[in-house]
Coordinates of C-alpha atoms and ligand atoms in Angstrom, one line a residue:
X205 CA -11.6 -3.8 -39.2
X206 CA -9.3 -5.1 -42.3
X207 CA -5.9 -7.0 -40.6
X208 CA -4.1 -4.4 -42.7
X209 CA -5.9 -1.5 -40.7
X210 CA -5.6 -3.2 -37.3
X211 CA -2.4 -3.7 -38.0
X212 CA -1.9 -0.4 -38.4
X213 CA -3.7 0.6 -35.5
X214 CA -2.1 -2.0 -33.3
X215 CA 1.5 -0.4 -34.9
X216 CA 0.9 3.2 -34.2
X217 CA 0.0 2.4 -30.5
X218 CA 3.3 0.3 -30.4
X219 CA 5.0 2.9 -31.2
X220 CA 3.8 5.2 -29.1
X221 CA 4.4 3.1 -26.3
X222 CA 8.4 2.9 -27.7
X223 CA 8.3 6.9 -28.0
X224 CA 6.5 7.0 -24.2
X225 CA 9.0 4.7 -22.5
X226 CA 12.2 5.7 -24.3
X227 CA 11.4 9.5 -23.6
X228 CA 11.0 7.9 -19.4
X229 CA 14.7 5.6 -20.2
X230 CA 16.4 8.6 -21.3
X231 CA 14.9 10.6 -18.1
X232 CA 16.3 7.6 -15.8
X233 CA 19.3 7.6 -17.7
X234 CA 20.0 11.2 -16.9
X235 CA 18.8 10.8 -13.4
X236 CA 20.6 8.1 -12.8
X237 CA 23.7 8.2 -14.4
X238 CA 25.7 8.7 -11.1
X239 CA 23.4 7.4 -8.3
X240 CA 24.8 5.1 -5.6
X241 CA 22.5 2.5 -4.7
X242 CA 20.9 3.2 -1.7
X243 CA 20.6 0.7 0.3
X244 CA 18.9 -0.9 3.2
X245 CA 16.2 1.7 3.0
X246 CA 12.9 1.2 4.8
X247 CA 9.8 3.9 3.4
X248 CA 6.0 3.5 4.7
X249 CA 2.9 5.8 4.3
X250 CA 2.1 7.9 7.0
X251 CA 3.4 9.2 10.1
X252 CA 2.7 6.2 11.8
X253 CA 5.3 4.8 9.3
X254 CA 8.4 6.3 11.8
X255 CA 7.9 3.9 14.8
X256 CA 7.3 1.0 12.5
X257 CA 10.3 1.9 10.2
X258 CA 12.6 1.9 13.6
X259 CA 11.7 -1.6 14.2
X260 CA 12.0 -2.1 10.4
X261 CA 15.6 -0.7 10.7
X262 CA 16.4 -2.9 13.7
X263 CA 16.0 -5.6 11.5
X264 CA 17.8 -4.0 7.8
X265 CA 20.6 -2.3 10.0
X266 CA 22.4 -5.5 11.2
X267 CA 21.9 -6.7 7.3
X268 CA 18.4 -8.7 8.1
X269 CA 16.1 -9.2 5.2
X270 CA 13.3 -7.3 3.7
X271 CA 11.1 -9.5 4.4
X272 CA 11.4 -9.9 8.2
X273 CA 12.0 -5.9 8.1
X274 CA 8.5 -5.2 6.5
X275 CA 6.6 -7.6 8.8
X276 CA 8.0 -6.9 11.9
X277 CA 7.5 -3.0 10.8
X278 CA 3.9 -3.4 10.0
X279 CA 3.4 -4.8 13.4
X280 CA 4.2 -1.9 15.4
X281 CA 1.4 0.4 13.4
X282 CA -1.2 -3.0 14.1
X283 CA -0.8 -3.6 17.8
X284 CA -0.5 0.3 18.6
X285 CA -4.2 0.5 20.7
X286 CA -4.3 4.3 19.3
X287 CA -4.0 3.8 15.6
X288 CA -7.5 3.9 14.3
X289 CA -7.2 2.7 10.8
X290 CA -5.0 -0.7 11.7
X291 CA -5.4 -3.9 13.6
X292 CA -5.6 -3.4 17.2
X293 CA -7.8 0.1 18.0
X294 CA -9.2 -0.4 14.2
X295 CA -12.2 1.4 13.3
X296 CA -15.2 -1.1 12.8
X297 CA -17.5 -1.9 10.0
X298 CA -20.8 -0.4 10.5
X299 CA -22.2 -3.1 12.4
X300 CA -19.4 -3.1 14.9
X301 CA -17.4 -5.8 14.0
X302 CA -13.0 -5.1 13.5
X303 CA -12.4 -6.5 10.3
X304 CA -9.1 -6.6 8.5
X305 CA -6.9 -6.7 5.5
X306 CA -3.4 -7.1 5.0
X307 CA -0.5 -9.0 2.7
X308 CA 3.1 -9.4 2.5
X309 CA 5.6 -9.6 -0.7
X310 CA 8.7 -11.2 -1.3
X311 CA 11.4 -10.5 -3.6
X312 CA 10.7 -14.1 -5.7
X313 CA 7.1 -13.0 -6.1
X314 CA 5.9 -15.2 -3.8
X315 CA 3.1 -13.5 -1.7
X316 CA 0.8 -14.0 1.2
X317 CA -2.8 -12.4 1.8
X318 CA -5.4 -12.2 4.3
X319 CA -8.8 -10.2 3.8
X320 CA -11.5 -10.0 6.4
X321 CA -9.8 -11.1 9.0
X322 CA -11.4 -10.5 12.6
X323 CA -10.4 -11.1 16.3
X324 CA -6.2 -11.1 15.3
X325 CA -4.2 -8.7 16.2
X326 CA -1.3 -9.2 13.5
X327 CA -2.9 -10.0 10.0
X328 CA 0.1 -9.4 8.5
X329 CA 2.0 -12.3 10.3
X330 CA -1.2 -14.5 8.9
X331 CA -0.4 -13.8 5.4
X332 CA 3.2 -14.5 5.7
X333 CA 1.9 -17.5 6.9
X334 CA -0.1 -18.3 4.1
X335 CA 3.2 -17.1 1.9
X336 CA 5.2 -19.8 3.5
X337 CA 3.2 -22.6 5.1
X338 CA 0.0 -23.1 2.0
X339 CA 0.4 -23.6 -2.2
X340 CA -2.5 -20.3 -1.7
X341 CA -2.1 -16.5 -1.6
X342 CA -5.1 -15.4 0.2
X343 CA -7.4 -16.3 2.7
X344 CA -10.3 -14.9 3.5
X345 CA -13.3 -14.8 6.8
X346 CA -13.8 -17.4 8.7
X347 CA -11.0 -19.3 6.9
X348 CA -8.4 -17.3 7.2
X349 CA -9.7 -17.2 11.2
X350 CA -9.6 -20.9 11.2
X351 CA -5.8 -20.7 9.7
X352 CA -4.4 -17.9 12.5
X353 CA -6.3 -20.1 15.0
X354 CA -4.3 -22.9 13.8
X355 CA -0.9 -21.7 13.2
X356 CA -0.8 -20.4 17.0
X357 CA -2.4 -16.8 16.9
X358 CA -4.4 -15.6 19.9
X359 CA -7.5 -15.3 19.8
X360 CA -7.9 -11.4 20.6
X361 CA -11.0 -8.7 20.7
X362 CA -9.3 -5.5 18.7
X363 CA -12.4 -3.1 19.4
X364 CA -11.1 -0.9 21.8
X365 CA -13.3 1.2 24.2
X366 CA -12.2 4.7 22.2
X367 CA -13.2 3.1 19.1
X368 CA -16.4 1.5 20.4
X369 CA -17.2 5.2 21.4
X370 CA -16.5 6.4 18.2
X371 CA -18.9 3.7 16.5
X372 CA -21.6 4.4 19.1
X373 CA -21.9 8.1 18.3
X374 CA -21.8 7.4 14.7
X375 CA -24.6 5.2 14.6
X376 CA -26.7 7.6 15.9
X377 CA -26.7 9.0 12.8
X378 CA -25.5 6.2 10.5
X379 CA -24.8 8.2 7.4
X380 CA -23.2 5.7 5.5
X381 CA -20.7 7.6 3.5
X382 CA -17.3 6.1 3.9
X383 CA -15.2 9.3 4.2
X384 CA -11.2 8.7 3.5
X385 CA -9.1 10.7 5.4
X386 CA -7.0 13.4 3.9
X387 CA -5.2 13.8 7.2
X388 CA -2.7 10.9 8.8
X389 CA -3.5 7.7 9.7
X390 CA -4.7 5.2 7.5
X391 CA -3.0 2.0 6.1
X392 CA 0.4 1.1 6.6
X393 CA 2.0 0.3 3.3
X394 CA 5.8 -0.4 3.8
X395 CA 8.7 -1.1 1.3
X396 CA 12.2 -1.7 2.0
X397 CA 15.6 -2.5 -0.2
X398 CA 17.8 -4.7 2.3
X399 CA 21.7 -4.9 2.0
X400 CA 21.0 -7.6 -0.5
X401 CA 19.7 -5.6 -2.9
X402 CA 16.1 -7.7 -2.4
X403 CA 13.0 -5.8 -1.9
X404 CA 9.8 -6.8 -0.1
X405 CA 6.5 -4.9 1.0
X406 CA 3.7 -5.4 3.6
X407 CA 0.6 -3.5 3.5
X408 CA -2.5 -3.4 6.5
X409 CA -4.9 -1.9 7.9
X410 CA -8.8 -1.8 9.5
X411 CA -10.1 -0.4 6.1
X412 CA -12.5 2.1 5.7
X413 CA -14.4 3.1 8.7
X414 CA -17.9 2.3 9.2
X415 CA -18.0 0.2 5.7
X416 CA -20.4 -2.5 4.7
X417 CA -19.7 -5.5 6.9
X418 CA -17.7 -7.8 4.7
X419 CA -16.1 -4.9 2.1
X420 CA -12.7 -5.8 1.7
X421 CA -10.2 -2.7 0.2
X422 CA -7.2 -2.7 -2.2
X423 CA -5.2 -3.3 1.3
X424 CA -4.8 -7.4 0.6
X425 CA -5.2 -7.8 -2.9
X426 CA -1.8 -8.1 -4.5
X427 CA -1.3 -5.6 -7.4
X428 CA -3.5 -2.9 -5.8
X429 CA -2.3 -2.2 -2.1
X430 CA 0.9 -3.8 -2.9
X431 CA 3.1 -5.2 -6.0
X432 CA 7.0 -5.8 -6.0
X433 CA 9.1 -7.3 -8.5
X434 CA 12.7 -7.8 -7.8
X435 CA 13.6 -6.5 -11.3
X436 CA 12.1 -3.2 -10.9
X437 CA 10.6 -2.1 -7.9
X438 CA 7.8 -2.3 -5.5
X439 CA 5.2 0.4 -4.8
X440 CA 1.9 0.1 -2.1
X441 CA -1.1 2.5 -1.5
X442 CA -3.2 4.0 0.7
X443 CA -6.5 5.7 0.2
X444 CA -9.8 5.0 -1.1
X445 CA -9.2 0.9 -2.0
X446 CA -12.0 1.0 -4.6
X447 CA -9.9 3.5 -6.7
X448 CA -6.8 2.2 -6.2
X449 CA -8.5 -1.5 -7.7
X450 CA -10.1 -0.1 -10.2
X451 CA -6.7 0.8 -12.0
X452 CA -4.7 -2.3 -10.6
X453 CA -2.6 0.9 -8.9
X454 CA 0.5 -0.7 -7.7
X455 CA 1.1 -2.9 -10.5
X456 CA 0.6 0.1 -12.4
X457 CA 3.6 1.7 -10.6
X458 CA 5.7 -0.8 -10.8
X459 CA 5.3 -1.6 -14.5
X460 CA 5.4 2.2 -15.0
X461 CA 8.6 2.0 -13.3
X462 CA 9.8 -1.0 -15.7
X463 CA 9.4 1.1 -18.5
X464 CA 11.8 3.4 -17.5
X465 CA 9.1 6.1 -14.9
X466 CA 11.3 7.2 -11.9
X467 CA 9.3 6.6 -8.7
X468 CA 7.7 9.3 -8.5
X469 CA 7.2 10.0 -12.0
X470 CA 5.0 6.4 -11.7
X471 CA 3.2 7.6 -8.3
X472 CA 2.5 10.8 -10.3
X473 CA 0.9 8.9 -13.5
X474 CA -1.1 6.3 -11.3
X475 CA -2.8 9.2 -9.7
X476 CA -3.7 10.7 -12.9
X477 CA -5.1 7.8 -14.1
X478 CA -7.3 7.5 -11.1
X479 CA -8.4 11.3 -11.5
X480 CA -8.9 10.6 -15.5
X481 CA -11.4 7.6 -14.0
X482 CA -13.5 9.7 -12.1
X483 CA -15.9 12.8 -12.9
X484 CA -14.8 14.5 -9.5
X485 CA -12.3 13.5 -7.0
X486 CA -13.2 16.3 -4.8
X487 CA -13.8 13.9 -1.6
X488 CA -11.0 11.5 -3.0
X489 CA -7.8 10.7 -1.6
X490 CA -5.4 8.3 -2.9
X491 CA -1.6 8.1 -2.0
X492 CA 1.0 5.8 -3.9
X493 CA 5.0 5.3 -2.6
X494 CA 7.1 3.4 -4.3
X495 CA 10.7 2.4 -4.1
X496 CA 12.8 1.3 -7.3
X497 CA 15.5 -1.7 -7.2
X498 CA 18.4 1.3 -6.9
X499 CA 16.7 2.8 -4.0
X500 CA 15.1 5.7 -5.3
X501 CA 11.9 6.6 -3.7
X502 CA 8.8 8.9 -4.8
X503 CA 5.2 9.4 -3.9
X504 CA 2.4 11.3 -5.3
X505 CA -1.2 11.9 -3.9
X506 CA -4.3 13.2 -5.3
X507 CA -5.0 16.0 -2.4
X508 CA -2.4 17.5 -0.1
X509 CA -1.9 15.7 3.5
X510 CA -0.1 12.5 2.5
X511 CA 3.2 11.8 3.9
X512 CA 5.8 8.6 4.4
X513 CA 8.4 8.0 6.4
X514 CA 11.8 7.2 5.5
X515 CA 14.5 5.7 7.1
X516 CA 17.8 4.5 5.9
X517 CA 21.7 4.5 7.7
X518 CA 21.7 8.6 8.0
X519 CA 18.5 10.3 7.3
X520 CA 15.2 9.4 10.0
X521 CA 12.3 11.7 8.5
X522 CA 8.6 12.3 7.4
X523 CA 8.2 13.8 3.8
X524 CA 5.4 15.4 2.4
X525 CA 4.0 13.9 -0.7
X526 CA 3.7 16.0 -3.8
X527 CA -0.1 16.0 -4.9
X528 CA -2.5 17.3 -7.6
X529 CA -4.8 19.1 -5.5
X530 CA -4.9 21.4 -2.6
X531 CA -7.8 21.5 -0.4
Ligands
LIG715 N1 -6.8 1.6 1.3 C1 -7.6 1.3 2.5 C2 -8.9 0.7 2.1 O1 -9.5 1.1 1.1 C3 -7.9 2.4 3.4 C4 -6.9 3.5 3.5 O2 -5.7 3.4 3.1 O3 -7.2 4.5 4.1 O4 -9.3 -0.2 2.8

């Protein structure tokens, strides 16, 4: 292609992007024009998001930070015994074995990850660790083992006996066909906007169920289960992991947010893009939330069933995610 013609090419796109992002600025503008910023506001996916969000709150109420909100809110949801999609209680791999996946954002970008992480009940206290205390952002296996060990983690077996159960009378059949559920309980992603006005996120969970020992999901890798940006926003997901990576999803929402996407206009577009990526996403569930620097909040889902919790000074509630599909 000539310069002249790529030029051109190159030109046209440009300004489609101008024409795309001023028509979302003049959106926001309207939107926004008398919003008060809301703030500290604590939002996570799921309904196990409401008991971690009232720990989270603990923490943003008396005018604590994000940070300390997000990870002692994601705790809750990993040492809860009954939640079998994070830490403690987590569904195995298919050979058994508890393996987990989890980071932690700040509001300077800095970020800490852990991926297949066994025998610790509180990955996300790891990767804050690895945020703070290494010049790293993720560790992973027997590393990242070595590194809890280290810093003062117990040493913990999170395969419970209901879990074990389950395991055993799926291996009688072992139909490997990681199934994502369209009902609750699957990864807790959480953002909050402390009195500040700094955001941070936290994102963890067991993964898929019954996966190949050694997958790791969207769930630690910064940009897919989690991005925030002080400037903008921060967003996290929940679903099928190998979607959500394939389309960096959370960066996505976040940048779509930059150029001027309210949040759930960017939830809404992220999940189209996934659908666009895929001949049929008939068994496929993907959830985004996000939360923008004013604290606006929006979600969008491919199918119906997704929810997040919300809590700020005056409202405690779960809200239904708008979606694509109904099933
Ligand atoms: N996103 C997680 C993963 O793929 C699972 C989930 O949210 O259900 O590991």
């Amino acid at each position: 292609m000539s310069n002249r013609r790529k030029f051109i090419k190159y030109s046209a796109i440009g300004g489609l992007v101008t024409i795309i992002s001023s028509a979302f600025k003049t959106k926001k503008l309207e939107t926004y024009r008398d919003i008060k910023i809301e703030k500290p506001i604590v939002i996570s996916t799921w309904n196990h998001g409401l008991p971690a969000n009232k720990t989270a709150w603990e923490i943003l109420g008396k005018g604590g930070t994000s940070l300390d909100a997000v990870e002692q809110g994601v705790r809750i949801t990993e040492s809860d015994p009954t939640n079998g999609s994070v830490g403690l209680g987590g569904r195995p791999d298919r050979d058994g074995f508890v393996t987990l996946d989890a980071c932690i954002m700040n509001h300077k970008n800095q970020c800490g990850s852990v991926a297949f992480l066994q025998n610790i009940e509180n990955p996300i206290s790891v990767a804050r660790k690895v945020m703070e205390d290494t010049p790293h952002v993720m560790l992973a296996g027997e590393g990242a083992y070595q590194f809890a060990i280290e810093k003062g983690f117990p040493k913990k077996n999170l395969l419970t006996d209901g879990a074990k159960k389950d395991w055993e009378e799926w291996l009688k059949k072992s139909k490997y066909q990681p199934v994502i559920n369209i009902e609750n309980h699957d990864t807790i992603g959480m953002l909050a906007l402390d009195s500040l006005g700094n955001l941070a996120g936290a994102c963890t969970t067991s993964g898929l169920a019954y996966k190949i020992h050694g997958r790791v999901g969207d769930s630690p890798i910064i940009g897919a289960g989690l991005f925030v940006d002080n400037e903008v926003g921060a967003a996290c997901a929940t679903g099928l992991g190998e979607a959500v990576m394939r389309i960096a999803g959370s960066s996505a929402v976040v940048e779509l947010m930059r150029s001027g996407a309210t949040p759930e206009e960017a939830c809404k577009e992220a999940v189209d893009r996934i659908i666009r990526k895929h001949d049929s996403v008939e068994n496929l569930q993907v959830g985004f939330l996000a939360l923008d620097k004013n604290g606006q909040y929006g979600s969008y889902s491919i199918h119906n069933g997704f929810n997040f919790a919300l809590h700020t000074s005056n409202k405690e509630k779960l809200i239904d995610s708008k979606y694509r599909h109904k099933q």
